[in-house]
PDB file of C-alpha atoms in Angstrom:
ATOM      1  CA  ALA A   1     -19.455   8.749   1.454  1.00  0.00           C
ATOM      2  CA  GLN A   2     -17.334   6.188  -0.813  1.00  0.00           C
ATOM      3  CA  SER A   3     -14.188   4.174  -0.215  1.00  0.00           C
ATOM      4  CA  VAL A   4     -11.850   1.818  -2.163  1.00  0.00           C
ATOM      5  CA  THR A   5     -10.388  -1.215  -1.153  1.00  0.00           C
ATOM      6  CA  GLN A   6      -7.352  -2.567  -2.824  1.00  0.00           C
ATOM      7  CA  LEU A   7      -7.239  -6.188  -1.776  1.00  0.00           C
ATOM      8  CA  ASP A   8      -3.784  -6.928  -1.972  1.00  0.00           C
ATOM      9  CA  SER A   9      -0.873  -4.801  -0.572  1.00  0.00           C
ATOM     10  CA  GLN A  10       1.596  -6.319  -2.607  1.00  0.00           C
ATOM     11  CA  VAL A  11       1.950  -8.822  -5.705  1.00  0.00           C
ATOM     12  CA  PRO A  12       4.977 -10.622  -6.941  1.00  0.00           C
ATOM     13  CA  VAL A  13       4.901 -11.872 -10.042  1.00  0.00           C
ATOM     14  CA  PHE A  14       7.589 -12.936 -12.879  1.00  0.00           C
ATOM     15  CA  GLU A  15       8.087 -10.990 -15.925  1.00  0.00           C
ATOM     16  CA  GLU A  16       5.805 -12.143 -18.792  1.00  0.00           C
ATOM     17  CA  ALA A  17       3.106 -13.613 -16.287  1.00  0.00           C
ATOM     18  CA  PRO A  18      -0.228 -11.843 -16.477  1.00  0.00           C
ATOM     19  CA  VAL A  19      -1.346  -9.938 -13.411  1.00  0.00           C
ATOM     20  CA  GLU A  20      -4.239  -8.868 -11.973  1.00  0.00           C
ATOM     21  CA  LEU A  21      -4.652  -6.108  -9.129  1.00  0.00           C
ATOM     22  CA  ARG A  22      -8.288  -6.187  -7.493  1.00  0.00           C
ATOM     23  CA  CYS A  23     -10.031  -2.717  -6.590  1.00  0.00           C
ATOM     24  CA  ASN A  24     -13.111  -2.648  -4.869  1.00  0.00           C
ATOM     25  CA  TYR A  25     -15.200   0.442  -4.154  1.00  0.00           C
ATOM     26  CA  SER A  26     -18.737   1.307  -2.134  1.00  0.00           C
ATOM     27  CA  SER A  27     -20.558   4.601  -3.051  1.00  0.00           C
ATOM     28  CA  SER A  28     -24.439   5.393  -3.033  1.00  0.00           C
ATOM     29  CA  VAL A  29     -24.152   7.557  -6.035  1.00  0.00           C
ATOM     30  CA  SER A  30     -22.900   6.607  -9.422  1.00  0.00           C
ATOM     31  CA  VAL A  31     -19.077   7.236  -9.875  1.00  0.00           C
ATOM     32  CA  TYR A  32     -16.091   7.464 -11.661  1.00  0.00           C
ATOM     33  CA  LEU A  33     -13.078   5.049 -11.508  1.00  0.00           C
ATOM     34  CA  PHE A  34      -9.669   5.296 -11.999  1.00  0.00           C
ATOM     35  CA  TRP A  35      -6.288   3.593 -11.719  1.00  0.00           C
ATOM     36  CA  TYR A  36      -2.958   5.398 -11.382  1.00  0.00           C
ATOM     37  CA  VAL A  37       0.781   4.128 -11.369  1.00  0.00           C
ATOM     38  CA  GLN A  38       3.544   5.708  -9.332  1.00  0.00           C
ATOM     39  CA  TYR A  39       7.035   4.782 -10.254  1.00  0.00           C
ATOM     40  CA  PRO A  40       9.948   5.182  -7.506  1.00  0.00           C
ATOM     41  CA  ASN A  41      10.296   8.875  -6.504  1.00  0.00           C
ATOM     42  CA  GLN A  42       7.913   9.851  -9.221  1.00  0.00           C
ATOM     43  CA  GLY A  43       4.031  11.524  -8.984  1.00  0.00           C
ATOM     44  CA  LEU A  44       0.908   9.775 -10.039  1.00  0.00           C
ATOM     45  CA  GLN A  45       0.089   9.143 -13.421  1.00  0.00           C
ATOM     46  CA  LEU A  46      -2.975   8.025 -14.647  1.00  0.00           C
ATOM     47  CA  LEU A  47      -3.281   4.654 -16.342  1.00  0.00           C
ATOM     48  CA  LEU A  48      -6.797   4.595 -17.285  1.00  0.00           C
ATOM     49  CA  LYS A  49     -10.050   5.625 -16.187  1.00  0.00           C
ATOM     50  CA  TYR A  50     -14.228   4.726 -16.448  1.00  0.00           C
ATOM     51  CA  LEU A  51     -16.351   7.400 -16.837  1.00  0.00           C
ATOM     52  CA  SER A  52     -19.570   5.756 -18.772  1.00  0.00           C
ATOM     53  CA  GLY A  53     -20.309   3.270 -21.772  1.00  0.00           C
ATOM     54  CA  SER A  54     -17.991   0.418 -22.349  1.00  0.00           C
ATOM     55  CA  THR A  55     -17.062  -1.304 -18.975  1.00  0.00           C
ATOM     56  CA  LEU A  56     -13.906  -2.659 -20.584  1.00  0.00           C
ATOM     57  CA  VAL A  57     -11.212   0.150 -20.401  1.00  0.00           C
ATOM     58  CA  LYS A  58      -7.725   0.130 -21.817  1.00  0.00           C
ATOM     59  CA  GLY A  59      -4.866   2.416 -20.790  1.00  0.00           C
ATOM     60  CA  ILE A  60      -1.525   3.144 -21.275  1.00  0.00           C
ATOM     61  CA  ASN A  61       1.249   0.737 -21.359  1.00  0.00           C
ATOM     62  CA  GLY A  62      -0.696  -2.318 -22.241  1.00  0.00           C
ATOM     63  CA  PHE A  63      -3.399  -2.586 -18.904  1.00  0.00           C
ATOM     64  CA  GLU A  64      -6.903  -2.491 -18.791  1.00  0.00           C
ATOM     65  CA  ALA A  65      -9.650  -2.854 -16.497  1.00  0.00           C
ATOM     66  CA  GLU A  66     -13.109  -4.106 -16.366  1.00  0.00           C
ATOM     67  CA  PHE A  67     -15.732  -1.857 -14.577  1.00  0.00           C
ATOM     68  CA  ASN A  68     -18.273  -4.488 -12.823  1.00  0.00           C
ATOM     69  CA  LYS A  69     -21.311  -2.735 -10.938  1.00  0.00           C
ATOM     70  CA  SER A  70     -23.162  -5.310  -9.462  1.00  0.00           C
ATOM     71  CA  GLN A  71     -19.757  -6.629  -7.766  1.00  0.00           C
ATOM     72  CA  THR A  72     -18.450  -2.915  -7.554  1.00  0.00           C
ATOM     73  CA  SER A  73     -14.964  -3.738  -8.844  1.00  0.00           C
ATOM     74  CA  PHE A  74     -12.596  -2.137 -10.998  1.00  0.00           C
ATOM     75  CA  HIS A  75      -9.633  -4.884 -11.340  1.00  0.00           C
ATOM     76  CA  LEU A  76      -6.671  -4.193 -13.210  1.00  0.00           C
ATOM     77  CA  ARG A  77      -5.087  -6.293 -15.721  1.00  0.00           C
ATOM     78  CA  LYS A  78      -2.249  -6.862 -17.949  1.00  0.00           C
ATOM     79  CA  PRO A  79      -1.636 -10.082 -20.181  1.00  0.00           C
ATOM     80  CA  SER A  80       2.424 -10.009 -19.382  1.00  0.00           C
ATOM     81  CA  VAL A  81       4.038  -7.833 -17.376  1.00  0.00           C
ATOM     82  CA  HIS A  82       7.619  -6.728 -17.900  1.00  0.00           C
ATOM     83  CA  ILE A  83      10.176  -5.253 -15.553  1.00  0.00           C
ATOM     84  CA  SER A  84       9.440  -1.945 -15.844  1.00  0.00           C
ATOM     85  CA  ASP A  85       5.910  -2.283 -14.451  1.00  0.00           C
ATOM     86  CA  THR A  86       7.217  -2.806 -11.349  1.00  0.00           C
ATOM     87  CA  ALA A  87       5.621   0.264  -9.360  1.00  0.00           C
ATOM     88  CA  GLU A  88       3.036   1.305  -7.200  1.00  0.00           C
ATOM     89  CA  TYR A  89      -0.326   1.516  -8.163  1.00  0.00           C
ATOM     90  CA  PHE A  90      -3.570   2.985  -7.001  1.00  0.00           C
ATOM     91  CA  CYS A  91      -7.495   2.447  -7.442  1.00  0.00           C
ATOM     92  CA  ALA A  92      -9.134   5.750  -6.927  1.00  0.00           C
ATOM     93  CA  VAL A  93     -13.174   6.686  -7.303  1.00  0.00           C
ATOM     94  CA  THR A  94     -14.946   9.969  -7.656  1.00  0.00           C
ATOM     95  CA  ARG A  95     -18.612  10.787  -7.397  1.00  0.00           C
ATOM     96  CA  SER A  96     -19.918  11.253 -11.320  1.00  0.00           C
ATOM     97  CA  GLY A  97     -21.546  14.561 -10.578  1.00  0.00           C
ATOM     98  CA  GLY A  98     -19.917  17.477  -8.838  1.00  0.00           C
ATOM     99  CA  SER A  99     -16.360  18.157  -7.930  1.00  0.00           C
ATOM    100  CA  TYR A 100     -13.494  15.662  -8.374  1.00  0.00           C
ATOM    101  CA  ILE A 101     -12.969  14.811  -4.443  1.00  0.00           C
ATOM    102  CA  PRO A 102     -11.341  11.556  -5.019  1.00  0.00           C
ATOM    103  CA  THR A 103     -10.872   8.831  -2.640  1.00  0.00           C
ATOM    104  CA  PHE A 104      -7.970   6.332  -2.975  1.00  0.00           C
ATOM    105  CA  GLY A 105      -6.932   2.951  -2.281  1.00  0.00           C
ATOM    106  CA  ARG A 106      -3.982   2.247  -0.371  1.00  0.00           C
ATOM    107  CA  GLY A 107      -2.340   0.820  -3.055  1.00  0.00           C
ATOM    108  CA  THR A 108      -0.900  -2.233  -4.479  1.00  0.00           C
ATOM    109  CA  SER A 109       2.850  -3.049  -4.704  1.00  0.00           C
ATOM    110  CA  LEU A 110       3.626  -4.978  -8.297  1.00  0.00           C
ATOM    111  CA  ILE A 111       7.002  -6.328  -7.954  1.00  0.00           C
ATOM    112  CA  VAL A 112       7.922  -8.155 -11.407  1.00  0.00           C
ATOM    113  CA  HIS A 113      10.837 -10.729 -10.744  1.00  0.00           C
ATOM    114  CA  PRO A 114      12.848 -11.611 -13.825  1.00  0.00           C
TER     115      PRO A 114
ATOM    116  CA  ASP B   1       6.454  21.466 -21.433  1.00  0.00           C
ATOM    117  CA  THR B   2       5.613  20.415 -17.283  1.00  0.00           C
ATOM    118  CA  ALA B   3       1.679  20.352 -16.869  1.00  0.00           C
ATOM    119  CA  VAL B   4       2.084  20.339 -12.689  1.00  0.00           C
ATOM    120  CA  SER B   5       5.400  21.694 -11.192  1.00  0.00           C
ATOM    121  CA  GLN B   6       6.108  21.582  -7.753  1.00  0.00           C
ATOM    122  CA  THR B   7       9.109  23.231  -6.102  1.00  0.00           C
ATOM    123  CA  PRO B   8      11.587  22.538  -4.151  1.00  0.00           C
ATOM    124  CA  LYS B   9      11.621  18.967  -4.903  1.00  0.00           C
ATOM    125  CA  TYR B  10      13.387  18.130  -1.440  1.00  0.00           C
ATOM    126  CA  LEU B  11      12.924  20.133   1.982  1.00  0.00           C
ATOM    127  CA  VAL B  12      14.771  19.648   4.662  1.00  0.00           C
ATOM    128  CA  THR B  13      14.262  21.613   7.873  1.00  0.00           C
ATOM    129  CA  GLN B  14      14.266  21.761  11.775  1.00  0.00           C
ATOM    130  CA  MET B  15      11.011  21.155  14.111  1.00  0.00           C
ATOM    131  CA  GLY B  16       9.624  24.624  14.786  1.00  0.00           C
ATOM    132  CA  ASN B  17      10.178  26.312  11.295  1.00  0.00           C
ATOM    133  CA  ASP B  18       7.736  27.846   8.734  1.00  0.00           C
ATOM    134  CA  LYS B  19       8.102  26.229   5.032  1.00  0.00           C
ATOM    135  CA  SER B  20       6.047  26.889   2.254  1.00  0.00           C
ATOM    136  CA  ILE B  21       5.850  24.498  -1.097  1.00  0.00           C
ATOM    137  CA  LYS B  22       5.078  26.214  -4.379  1.00  0.00           C
ATOM    138  CA  CYS B  23       2.718  24.554  -6.993  1.00  0.00           C
ATOM    139  CA  GLU B  24       1.833  25.668 -10.655  1.00  0.00           C
ATOM    140  CA  GLN B  25      -0.153  24.322 -13.518  1.00  0.00           C
ATOM    141  CA  ASN B  26      -0.248  25.054 -17.154  1.00  0.00           C
ATOM    142  CA  LEU B  27      -3.488  22.992 -18.086  1.00  0.00           C
ATOM    143  CA  GLY B  28      -5.914  25.455 -17.465  1.00  0.00           C
ATOM    144  CA  HIS B  29      -7.447  23.197 -14.993  1.00  0.00           C
ATOM    145  CA  ASP B  30     -10.016  24.808 -12.480  1.00  0.00           C
ATOM    146  CA  THR B  31      -9.539  22.750  -9.394  1.00  0.00           C
ATOM    147  CA  MET B  32      -6.205  22.194  -7.523  1.00  0.00           C
ATOM    148  CA  TYR B  33      -5.369  20.015  -4.685  1.00  0.00           C
ATOM    149  CA  TRP B  34      -2.600  19.140  -1.922  1.00  0.00           C
ATOM    150  CA  TYR B  35      -2.294  15.511  -1.175  1.00  0.00           C
ATOM    151  CA  LYS B  36      -0.125  14.138   1.749  1.00  0.00           C
ATOM    152  CA  GLN B  37       1.739  10.736   1.032  1.00  0.00           C
ATOM    153  CA  ASP B  38       3.145   9.038   4.246  1.00  0.00           C
ATOM    154  CA  SER B  39       6.080   6.365   4.411  1.00  0.00           C
ATOM    155  CA  LYS B  40       3.440   3.548   3.723  1.00  0.00           C
ATOM    156  CA  LYS B  41       2.434   5.125   0.336  1.00  0.00           C
ATOM    157  CA  PHE B  42      -1.107   6.229   1.782  1.00  0.00           C
ATOM    158  CA  LEU B  43      -2.432   9.206   0.034  1.00  0.00           C
ATOM    159  CA  LYS B  44      -4.363  11.772   1.716  1.00  0.00           C
ATOM    160  CA  ILE B  45      -5.915  14.986   0.648  1.00  0.00           C
ATOM    161  CA  MET B  46      -5.391  17.544   2.517  1.00  0.00           C
ATOM    162  CA  PHE B  47      -7.092  20.508   0.362  1.00  0.00           C
ATOM    163  CA  SER B  48      -8.784  21.273  -2.489  1.00  0.00           C
ATOM    164  CA  TYR B  49      -8.994  24.863  -4.307  1.00  0.00           C
ATOM    165  CA  ASN B  50     -11.827  25.322  -7.060  1.00  0.00           C
ATOM    166  CA  ASN B  51     -11.982  28.972  -8.876  1.00  0.00           C
ATOM    167  CA  LYS B  52      -9.779  30.243  -6.013  1.00  0.00           C
ATOM    168  CA  GLU B  53     -12.655  28.702  -3.576  1.00  0.00           C
ATOM    169  CA  LEU B  54     -11.482  25.938  -0.794  1.00  0.00           C
ATOM    170  CA  ILE B  55     -14.146  23.695  -1.589  1.00  0.00           C
ATOM    171  CA  ILE B  56     -12.730  20.757   0.853  1.00  0.00           C
ATOM    172  CA  ASN B  57     -10.756  20.982   3.673  1.00  0.00           C
ATOM    173  CA  GLU B  58      -9.934  17.617   5.098  1.00  0.00           C
ATOM    174  CA  THR B  59      -8.727  17.292   9.016  1.00  0.00           C
ATOM    175  CA  VAL B  60      -5.682  18.776   8.568  1.00  0.00           C
ATOM    176  CA  PRO B  61      -3.925  20.996  11.260  1.00  0.00           C
ATOM    177  CA  ASN B  62      -4.154  24.288  11.391  1.00  0.00           C
ATOM    178  CA  ARG B  63      -0.878  25.041  10.680  1.00  0.00           C
ATOM    179  CA  PHE B  64      -1.104  23.821   7.317  1.00  0.00           C
ATOM    180  CA  SER B  65      -2.670  26.696   5.128  1.00  0.00           C
ATOM    181  CA  PRO B  66      -3.381  26.805   1.352  1.00  0.00           C
ATOM    182  CA  LYS B  67      -3.079  29.975  -0.718  1.00  0.00           C
ATOM    183  CA  SER B  68      -4.003  30.441  -4.235  1.00  0.00           C
ATOM    184  CA  PRO B  69      -2.573  33.683  -5.721  1.00  0.00           C
ATOM    185  CA  ASP B  70      -4.629  32.653  -9.227  1.00  0.00           C
ATOM    186  CA  LYS B  71      -6.112  29.558 -10.965  1.00  0.00           C
ATOM    187  CA  ALA B  72      -2.773  28.225 -11.896  1.00  0.00           C
ATOM    188  CA  HIS B  73      -1.351  28.316  -8.571  1.00  0.00           C
ATOM    189  CA  LEU B  74      -2.043  26.685  -5.412  1.00  0.00           C
ATOM    190  CA  ASN B  75       0.941  26.926  -2.507  1.00  0.00           C
ATOM    191  CA  LEU B  76       1.112  25.043   0.770  1.00  0.00           C
ATOM    192  CA  HIS B  77       2.504  26.604   3.808  1.00  0.00           C
ATOM    193  CA  ILE B  78       3.258  24.847   6.958  1.00  0.00           C
ATOM    194  CA  ASN B  79       3.995  26.611  10.324  1.00  0.00           C
ATOM    195  CA  SER B  80       5.706  25.151  13.419  1.00  0.00           C
ATOM    196  CA  LEU B  81       7.086  22.310  11.763  1.00  0.00           C
ATOM    197  CA  GLU B  82       6.882  18.900  13.535  1.00  0.00           C
ATOM    198  CA  LEU B  83       8.819  15.690  12.930  1.00  0.00           C
ATOM    199  CA  GLY B  84       5.410  13.961  11.604  1.00  0.00           C
ATOM    200  CA  ASP B  85       4.499  16.608   8.965  1.00  0.00           C
ATOM    201  CA  SER B  86       7.897  14.479   7.350  1.00  0.00           C
ATOM    202  CA  ALA B  87       6.110  12.920   4.041  1.00  0.00           C
ATOM    203  CA  VAL B  88       6.144  13.625   0.269  1.00  0.00           C
ATOM    204  CA  TYR B  89       3.548  16.051  -0.603  1.00  0.00           C
ATOM    205  CA  PHE B  90       2.179  16.011  -3.908  1.00  0.00           C
ATOM    206  CA  CYS B  91       0.217  18.723  -5.698  1.00  0.00           C
ATOM    207  CA  ALA B  92      -2.394  17.743  -8.259  1.00  0.00           C
ATOM    208  CA  SER B  93      -4.734  19.579 -10.655  1.00  0.00           C
ATOM    209  CA  SER B  94      -7.976  18.563 -12.486  1.00  0.00           C
ATOM    210  CA  GLN B  95     -10.542  20.027 -14.809  1.00  0.00           C
ATOM    211  CA  GLY B  96     -13.885  19.653 -12.652  1.00  0.00           C
ATOM    212  CA  ASN B  97     -14.446  16.094 -11.658  1.00  0.00           C
ATOM    213  CA  ARG B  98     -11.877  14.444 -14.118  1.00  0.00           C
ATOM    214  CA  GLU B  99      -8.612  12.557 -13.545  1.00  0.00           C
ATOM    215  CA  GLY B 100      -6.097  14.456 -11.207  1.00  0.00           C
ATOM    216  CA  HIS B 101      -2.760  15.686 -13.047  1.00  0.00           C
ATOM    217  CA  PHE B 102       0.137  15.188 -10.300  1.00  0.00           C
ATOM    218  CA  GLY B 103       2.735  17.205  -9.824  1.00  0.00           C
ATOM    219  CA  PRO B 104       6.382  15.312  -9.061  1.00  0.00           C
ATOM    220  CA  GLY B 105       5.917  16.120  -5.542  1.00  0.00           C
ATOM    221  CA  THR B 106       8.083  17.618  -2.662  1.00  0.00           C
ATOM    222  CA  ARG B 107       9.784  15.537   0.116  1.00  0.00           C
ATOM    223  CA  LEU B 108       9.735  16.955   3.196  1.00  0.00           C
ATOM    224  CA  THR B 109      12.060  16.297   6.094  1.00  0.00           C
ATOM    225  CA  VAL B 110      11.682  17.531   9.617  1.00  0.00           C
ATOM    226  CA  THR B 111      14.727  17.049  12.005  1.00  0.00           C
TER     227      THR B 111
END
């Protein structure tokens, strides 16, 4: 079985400040890792994914994440946030082999203040 | 073109009624899903269909039933609706174990 823990339920930050949203996972097999963003009243949109290769993954909207296998983490970062980044962010993990049966974290609400 | 679409976007109904939510994907993906998102934003996967076969079925009440007429469609039927069924339901699709593509959601309110 696999699990995902998003350590912060809410992260307030001022505009243009850097931000890190934390995600830890547990799994007995190799995994793929994903970050999704959900804007108010919308569906989830893929931000970035780690499948293999470079552990530093760049995504849309200036976000990036680093896969750390030894710490079983996949933290999401952005060097300078905008008001428009205010949204719910979900970390998800799935087995690298077999069908896509994801496990989602409980989400982190990023609130960007002017 | 919309990749994953759902209808209706909003659904308000009374307890005890039966309702359906439709989902279509035009991405050519082989797997489709239904998720329930509660008021605290927690996402729970309900069903997954791969090539018209149910491959996972979480412990949801049997009042919920997925029906897939073809690879591009996965509809959700709900019988005898209860207050606790009020939530946002998302359809999604993926190609194998790649990332999911989500629809815009259907907000179900049971009164």
